[in-house]
Every structure is written in structure tokens, then in C-alpha cells.
Short mmCIF file of C-alpha atoms and ligand atoms in Angstrom, two decimals:
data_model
loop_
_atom_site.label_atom_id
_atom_site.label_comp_id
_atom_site.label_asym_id
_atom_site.label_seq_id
_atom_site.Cartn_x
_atom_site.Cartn_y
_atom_site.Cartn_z
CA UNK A 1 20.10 10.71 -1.47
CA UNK A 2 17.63 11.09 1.29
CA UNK A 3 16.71 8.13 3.26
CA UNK A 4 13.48 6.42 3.47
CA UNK A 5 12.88 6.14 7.26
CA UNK A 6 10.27 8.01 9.13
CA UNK A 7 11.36 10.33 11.37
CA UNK A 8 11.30 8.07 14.73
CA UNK A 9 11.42 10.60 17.66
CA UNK A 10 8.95 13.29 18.54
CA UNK A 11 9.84 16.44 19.68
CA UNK A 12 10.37 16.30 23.42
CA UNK A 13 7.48 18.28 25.23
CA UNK A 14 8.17 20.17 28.50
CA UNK A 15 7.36 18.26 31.32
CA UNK A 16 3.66 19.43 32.40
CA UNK A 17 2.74 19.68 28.76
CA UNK A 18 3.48 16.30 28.38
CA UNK A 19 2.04 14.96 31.79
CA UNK A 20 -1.52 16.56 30.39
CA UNK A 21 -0.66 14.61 27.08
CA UNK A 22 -0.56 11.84 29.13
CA UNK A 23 -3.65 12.40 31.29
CA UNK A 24 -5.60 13.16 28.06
CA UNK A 25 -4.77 9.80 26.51
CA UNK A 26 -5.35 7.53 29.77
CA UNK A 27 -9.01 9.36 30.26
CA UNK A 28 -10.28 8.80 26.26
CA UNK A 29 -9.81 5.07 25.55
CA UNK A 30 -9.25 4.36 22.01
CA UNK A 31 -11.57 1.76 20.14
CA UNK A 32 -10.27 -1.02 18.09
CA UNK A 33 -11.21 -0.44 14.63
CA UNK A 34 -11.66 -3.75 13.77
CA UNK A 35 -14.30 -4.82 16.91
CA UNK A 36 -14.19 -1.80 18.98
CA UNK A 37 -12.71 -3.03 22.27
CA UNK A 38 -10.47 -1.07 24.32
CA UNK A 39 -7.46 -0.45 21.50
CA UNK A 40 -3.96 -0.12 21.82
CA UNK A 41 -2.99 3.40 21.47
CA UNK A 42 -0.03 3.20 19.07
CA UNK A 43 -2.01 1.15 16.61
CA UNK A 44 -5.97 1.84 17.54
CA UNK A 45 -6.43 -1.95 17.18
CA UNK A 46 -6.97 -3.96 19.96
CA UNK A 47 -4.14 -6.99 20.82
CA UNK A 48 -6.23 -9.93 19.76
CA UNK A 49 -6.98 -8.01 16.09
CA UNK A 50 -3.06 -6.77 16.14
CA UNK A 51 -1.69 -10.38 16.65
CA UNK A 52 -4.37 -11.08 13.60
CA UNK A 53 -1.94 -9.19 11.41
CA UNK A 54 0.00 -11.65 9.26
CA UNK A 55 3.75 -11.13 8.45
CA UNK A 56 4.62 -11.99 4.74
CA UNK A 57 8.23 -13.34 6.00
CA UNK A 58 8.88 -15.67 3.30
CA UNK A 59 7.99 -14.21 -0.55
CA UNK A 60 9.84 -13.91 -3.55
CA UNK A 61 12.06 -11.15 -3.23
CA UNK A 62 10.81 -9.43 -6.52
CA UNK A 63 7.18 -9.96 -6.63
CA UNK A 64 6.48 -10.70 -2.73
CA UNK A 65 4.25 -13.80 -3.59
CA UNK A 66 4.60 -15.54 -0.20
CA UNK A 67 6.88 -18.97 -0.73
CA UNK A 68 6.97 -21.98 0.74
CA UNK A 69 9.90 -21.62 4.08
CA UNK A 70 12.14 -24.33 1.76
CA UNK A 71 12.29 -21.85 -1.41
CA UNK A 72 13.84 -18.82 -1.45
CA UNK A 73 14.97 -15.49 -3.69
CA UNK A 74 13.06 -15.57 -6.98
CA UNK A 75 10.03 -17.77 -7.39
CA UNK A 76 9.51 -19.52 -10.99
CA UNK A 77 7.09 -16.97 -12.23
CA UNK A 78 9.60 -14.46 -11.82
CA UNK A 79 12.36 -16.19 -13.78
CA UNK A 80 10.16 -17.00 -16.24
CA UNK A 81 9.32 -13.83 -16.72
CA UNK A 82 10.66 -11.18 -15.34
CA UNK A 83 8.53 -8.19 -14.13
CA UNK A 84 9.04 -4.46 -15.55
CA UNK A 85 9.32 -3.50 -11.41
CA UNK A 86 12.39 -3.95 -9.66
CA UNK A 87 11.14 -5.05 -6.30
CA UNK A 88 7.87 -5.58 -4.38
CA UNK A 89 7.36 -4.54 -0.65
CA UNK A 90 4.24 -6.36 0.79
CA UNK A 91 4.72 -6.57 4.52
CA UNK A 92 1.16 -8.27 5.18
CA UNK A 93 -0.53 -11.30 4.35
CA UNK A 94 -4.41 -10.32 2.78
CA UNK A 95 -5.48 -12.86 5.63
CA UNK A 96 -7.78 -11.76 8.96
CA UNK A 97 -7.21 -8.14 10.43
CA UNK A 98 -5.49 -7.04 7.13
CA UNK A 99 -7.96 -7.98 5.08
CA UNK A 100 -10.62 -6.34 7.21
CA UNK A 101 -8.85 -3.36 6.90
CA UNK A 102 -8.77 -3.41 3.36
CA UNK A 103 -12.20 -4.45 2.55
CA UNK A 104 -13.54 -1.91 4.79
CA UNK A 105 -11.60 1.11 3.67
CA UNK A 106 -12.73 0.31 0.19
CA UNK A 107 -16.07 -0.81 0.42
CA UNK A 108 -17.13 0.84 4.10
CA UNK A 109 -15.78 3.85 3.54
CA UNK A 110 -13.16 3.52 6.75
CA UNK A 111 -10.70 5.81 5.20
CA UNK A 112 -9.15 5.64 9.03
CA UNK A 113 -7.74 2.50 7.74
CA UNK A 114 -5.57 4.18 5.11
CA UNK A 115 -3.56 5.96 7.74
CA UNK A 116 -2.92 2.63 10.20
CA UNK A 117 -2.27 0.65 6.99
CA UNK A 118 0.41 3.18 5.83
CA UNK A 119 1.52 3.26 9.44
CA UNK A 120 2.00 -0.63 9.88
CA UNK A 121 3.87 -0.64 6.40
CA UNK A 122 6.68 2.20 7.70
CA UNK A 123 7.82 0.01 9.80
CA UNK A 124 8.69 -2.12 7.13
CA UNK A 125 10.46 0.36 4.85
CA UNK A 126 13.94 -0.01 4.36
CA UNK A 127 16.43 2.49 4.91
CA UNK A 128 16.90 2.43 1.15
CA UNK A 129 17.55 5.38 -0.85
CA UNK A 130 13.66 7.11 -0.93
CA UNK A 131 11.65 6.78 -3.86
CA UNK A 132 11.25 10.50 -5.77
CA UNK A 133 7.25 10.44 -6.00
CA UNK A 134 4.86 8.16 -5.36
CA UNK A 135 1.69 6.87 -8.25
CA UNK A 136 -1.51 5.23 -6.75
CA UNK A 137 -2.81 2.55 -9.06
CA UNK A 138 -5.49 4.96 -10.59
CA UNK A 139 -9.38 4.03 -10.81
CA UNK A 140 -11.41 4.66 -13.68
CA UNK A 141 -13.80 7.38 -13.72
CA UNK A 142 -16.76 5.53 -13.37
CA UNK A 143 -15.44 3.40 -10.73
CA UNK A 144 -14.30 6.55 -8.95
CA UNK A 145 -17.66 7.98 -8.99
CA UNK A 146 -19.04 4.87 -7.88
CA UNK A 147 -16.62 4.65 -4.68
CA UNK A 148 -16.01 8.48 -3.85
CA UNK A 149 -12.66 8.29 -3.78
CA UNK A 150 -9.56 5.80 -4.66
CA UNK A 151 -8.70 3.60 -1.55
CA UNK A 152 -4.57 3.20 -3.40
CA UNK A 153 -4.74 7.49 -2.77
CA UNK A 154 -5.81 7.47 0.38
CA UNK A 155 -3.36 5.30 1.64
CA UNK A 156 -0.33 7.15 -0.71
CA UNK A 157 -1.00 10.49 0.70
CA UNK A 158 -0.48 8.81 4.20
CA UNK A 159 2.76 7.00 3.31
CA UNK A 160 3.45 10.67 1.47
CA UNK A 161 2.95 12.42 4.73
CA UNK A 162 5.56 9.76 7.01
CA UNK A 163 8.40 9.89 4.54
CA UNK A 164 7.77 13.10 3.09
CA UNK A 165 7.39 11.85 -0.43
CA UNK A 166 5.29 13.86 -3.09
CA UNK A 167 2.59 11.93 -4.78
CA UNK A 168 1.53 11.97 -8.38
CA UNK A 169 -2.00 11.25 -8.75
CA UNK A 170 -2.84 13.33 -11.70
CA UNK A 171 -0.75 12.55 -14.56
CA UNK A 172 -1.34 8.57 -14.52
CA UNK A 173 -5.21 7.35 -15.86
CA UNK A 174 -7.02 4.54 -16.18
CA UNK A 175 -8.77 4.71 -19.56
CA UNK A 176 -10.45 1.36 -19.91
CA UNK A 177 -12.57 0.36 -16.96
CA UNK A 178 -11.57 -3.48 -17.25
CA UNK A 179 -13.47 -6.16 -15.66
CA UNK A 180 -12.61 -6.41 -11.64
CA UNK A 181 -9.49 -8.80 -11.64
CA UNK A 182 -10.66 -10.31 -9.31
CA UNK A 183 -13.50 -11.59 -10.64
CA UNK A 184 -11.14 -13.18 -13.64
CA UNK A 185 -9.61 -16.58 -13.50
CA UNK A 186 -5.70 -15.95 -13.67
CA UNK A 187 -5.24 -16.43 -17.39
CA UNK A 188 -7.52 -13.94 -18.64
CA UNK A 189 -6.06 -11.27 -15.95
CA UNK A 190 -2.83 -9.90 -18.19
CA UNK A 191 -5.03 -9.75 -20.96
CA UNK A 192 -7.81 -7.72 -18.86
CA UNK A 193 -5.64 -5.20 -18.30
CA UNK A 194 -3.04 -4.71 -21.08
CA UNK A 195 -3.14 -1.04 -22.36
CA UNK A 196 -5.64 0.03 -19.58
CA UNK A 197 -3.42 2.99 -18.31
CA UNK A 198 -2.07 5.70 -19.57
CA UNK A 199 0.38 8.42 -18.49
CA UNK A 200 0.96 12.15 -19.54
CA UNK A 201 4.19 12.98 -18.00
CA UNK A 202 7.67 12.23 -18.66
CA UNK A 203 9.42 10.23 -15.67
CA UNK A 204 13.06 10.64 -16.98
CA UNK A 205 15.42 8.79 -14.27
CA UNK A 206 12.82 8.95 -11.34
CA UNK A 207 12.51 6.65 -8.65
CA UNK A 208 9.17 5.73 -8.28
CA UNK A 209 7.17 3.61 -5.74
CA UNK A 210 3.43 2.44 -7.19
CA UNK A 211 0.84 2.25 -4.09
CA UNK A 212 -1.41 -0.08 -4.09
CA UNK A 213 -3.92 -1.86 -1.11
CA UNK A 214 -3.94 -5.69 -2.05
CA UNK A 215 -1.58 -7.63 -4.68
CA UNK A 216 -3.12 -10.67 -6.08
CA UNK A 217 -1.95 -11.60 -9.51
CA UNK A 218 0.40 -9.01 -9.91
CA UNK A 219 -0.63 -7.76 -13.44
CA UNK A 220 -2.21 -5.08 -13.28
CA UNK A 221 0.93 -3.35 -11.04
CA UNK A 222 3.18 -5.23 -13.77
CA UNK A 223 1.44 -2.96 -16.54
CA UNK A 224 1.22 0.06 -14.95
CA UNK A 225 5.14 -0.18 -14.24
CA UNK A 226 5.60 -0.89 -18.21
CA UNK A 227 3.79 2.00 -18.61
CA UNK A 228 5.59 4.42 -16.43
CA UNK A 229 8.79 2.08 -17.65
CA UNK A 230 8.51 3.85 -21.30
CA UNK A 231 7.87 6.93 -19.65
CA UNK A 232 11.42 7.14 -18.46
CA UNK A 233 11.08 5.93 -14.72
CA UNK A 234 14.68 4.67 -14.00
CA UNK A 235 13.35 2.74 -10.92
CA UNK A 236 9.89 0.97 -9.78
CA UNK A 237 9.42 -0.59 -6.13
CA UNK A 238 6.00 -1.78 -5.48
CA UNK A 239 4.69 -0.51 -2.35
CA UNK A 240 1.89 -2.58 -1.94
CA UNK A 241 0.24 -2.60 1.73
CA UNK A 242 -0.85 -6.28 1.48
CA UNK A 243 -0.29 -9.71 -0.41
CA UNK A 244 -2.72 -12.26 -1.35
ZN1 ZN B 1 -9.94 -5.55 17.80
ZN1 ZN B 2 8.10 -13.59 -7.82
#
């Protein structure tokens, strides 16, 4: 099975190609693209709105809900009842530069932020067996049309293009156009959005990884997996970029 880790090392450049590589970057600055100072180059955010970034170090090993330092492994939700997904990766808190990142590729139309997001979160990924194809959470059409685009794609075809993962973005939809979860108290959430996907391709004994920008509740990743679940999918991490 292939590995999940990023290629690390670029290709080594002859010398004076890579002394004008050099030159080029020290004479255009990057910007932060959080508050536009001077930004450093491997991340294009600046150090104050890089330190912003909040590590999820302590979460529930299936469902990543950040735990108090004194629990740890499975929190009581997950006992209670377990998910249909077999493990969660949410390497950020939704807290300060994260969440600015988030809100702004989805509602500012920063689709920059999909590729540092996806960049941030390789450094996280294990070097686990590689899922076989990767499923944004799909929007519903009108939503879609609303936005332009679907914030959970943008940031899959950027994960896609580090780890060399095909994505899937077709043969998933979302045929109800529920109420914003967000907007729900918790209770009503499950309900919201039981039987709102639906998926037109068998997933016989794949390994796949669901992408998704912010997990709050959990649900509405929980249904999609029971959905691609009875389509066959032997496996289902959660990818998700950040954690509420
Ligand atoms: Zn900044
Ligand atoms: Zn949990």
C-alpha cells in the first residue's frame, strides 16, 4: 500500500538556478493573508497570525472533539454511540487564524486559503496506509450557485494534489438543502440532516477520506459516512481541516 506522506524534498536545482530562486524570493515579499504584513514564505502568513493557529492536541481519538488534558481515547459520545467513520483527523482548533481562514475562503471568496489549509493539515497526516479517493462533503445546488463553488472541493483537490490522491466529487449529492447546521441547536442537527445525501457509485472495499473545512457537531460527516458505509466503503477517516 502506498503511503500517505507528501513527498518532502524538492528536486535539487543547479546551483545558479537556485541562487536566482533565491534572489527572486528575497526581492518580492510575501503578504500575510490574514493582515497583510510581511509573511513568512513557507506559510504566506505572517508569525503573529501563524502562532494564532491552534493545535487540537488533546481530542477524542475517533471523533477529534477536543478533551479536557485529564480524559483521554474515546469521549462519552463516542461510546455511546459509535460513529459509522473509523477515525477523525482535525489538526486545528476553529479558534483565531483558522477560523479566519475558513470564514474567508467560504464567504470572501479567498480560495488561496484552500491550498495553505491543505498545506498546514499534511503535516499532520500520518504515514498511514493512503486513503484510495477522496469525497468533499457536497453542497446542494442552490447553495452551490449561491457560493460559486464548494469551499470542502477546493481544499480536497489541494490535499489531492500533495498526496496524489484522486478525488470523487461527482458521484456523491446533496439532495435536500437542509437548514445551515449551524444555525440548529444540537438536538435538531441529526435530524436536519438524515437522508440528505445520496451516492451513485459503488465503493466496494475502498478507503476513503471525507474532506471537510470545519467539524462542529459531527452529524452531518456521520451521515454522509453511513451513506458511503452501505455503498461498500471498507474504510472512512475524516479529514477535516478544523475542529470546533
Ligand atoms: Zn498576519
Ligand atoms: Zn468522540
Amino acid at each position: 500500500m502506498q503511503p500517505c506522506q507528501p513527498e518532502q524534498e524538492r528536486k535539487s536545482l543547479p546551483s545558479t538556478l537556485e541562487a536566482l530562486r533565491q534572489l527572486f524570493f528575497y526581492l518580492t515579499p510575501t503578504r500575510c493573508v490574514v493582515c497583510r504584513q510581511l509573511a513568512r514564505r513557507h506559510i504566506s502568513l505572517c508569525h503573529k497570525c501563524e502562532s494564532g493557529l491552534k493545535i487540537n492536541t488533546d481530542a477524542c481519538e475517533s471523533c477529534a472533539r477536543p478533551l479536557e488534558k485529564k480524559y483521554s481515547g474515546i469521549c462519552g459520545e463516542c461510546q455511546k454511540s459509535p460513529p459509522y467513520y473509523d477515525s477523525t483527523l482535525a489538526p486545528l482548533l476553529y479558534k483565531d487564524t483558522a477560523k479566519t481562514l475558513i470564514i474567508e475562503l467560504k464567504f470572501r471568496e479567498k480560495l488561496l486559503n484552500a491550498k495553505i489549509l491543505a498545506e498546514i493539515f499534511a503535516k499532520f497526516v500520518k504515514n498511514d496506509p493512503c486513503p484510495d479517493l477522496l469525497i468533499p462533503i457536497p453542497l446542494h445546488t442552490s447553495r452551490l450557485r449561491e457560493r460559486g463553488y464548494n469551499q470542502s472541493l477546493e481544499i480536497a483537490r489541494e490535499i489531492a494534489a500533495i498526496h496524489k490522491i484522486p478525488v470523487d466529487w461527482k458521484s456523491c449529492e446533496r439532495r435536500i438543502n437542509t437548514a445551515r447546521q449551524s444555525e440548529l441547536p444540537i438536538k435538531q442537527r441529526r435530524s436536519n440532516i438524515k437522508g440528505a445525501f445520496q451516492n451513485h457509485r459503488r465503493l466496494d472495499g475502498l478507503h476513503i477520506a471525507i474532506i471537510d473545512d470545519v467539524m462542529t457537531s459531527g452529524n452531518t460527516v456521520n451521515e454522509l459516512s453511513r451513506v458511503l458505509k452501505k455503498s461498500g466503503a471498507r474504510r472512512i477517516d475524516v479529514w477535516v481541516m478544523t475542529r470546533a
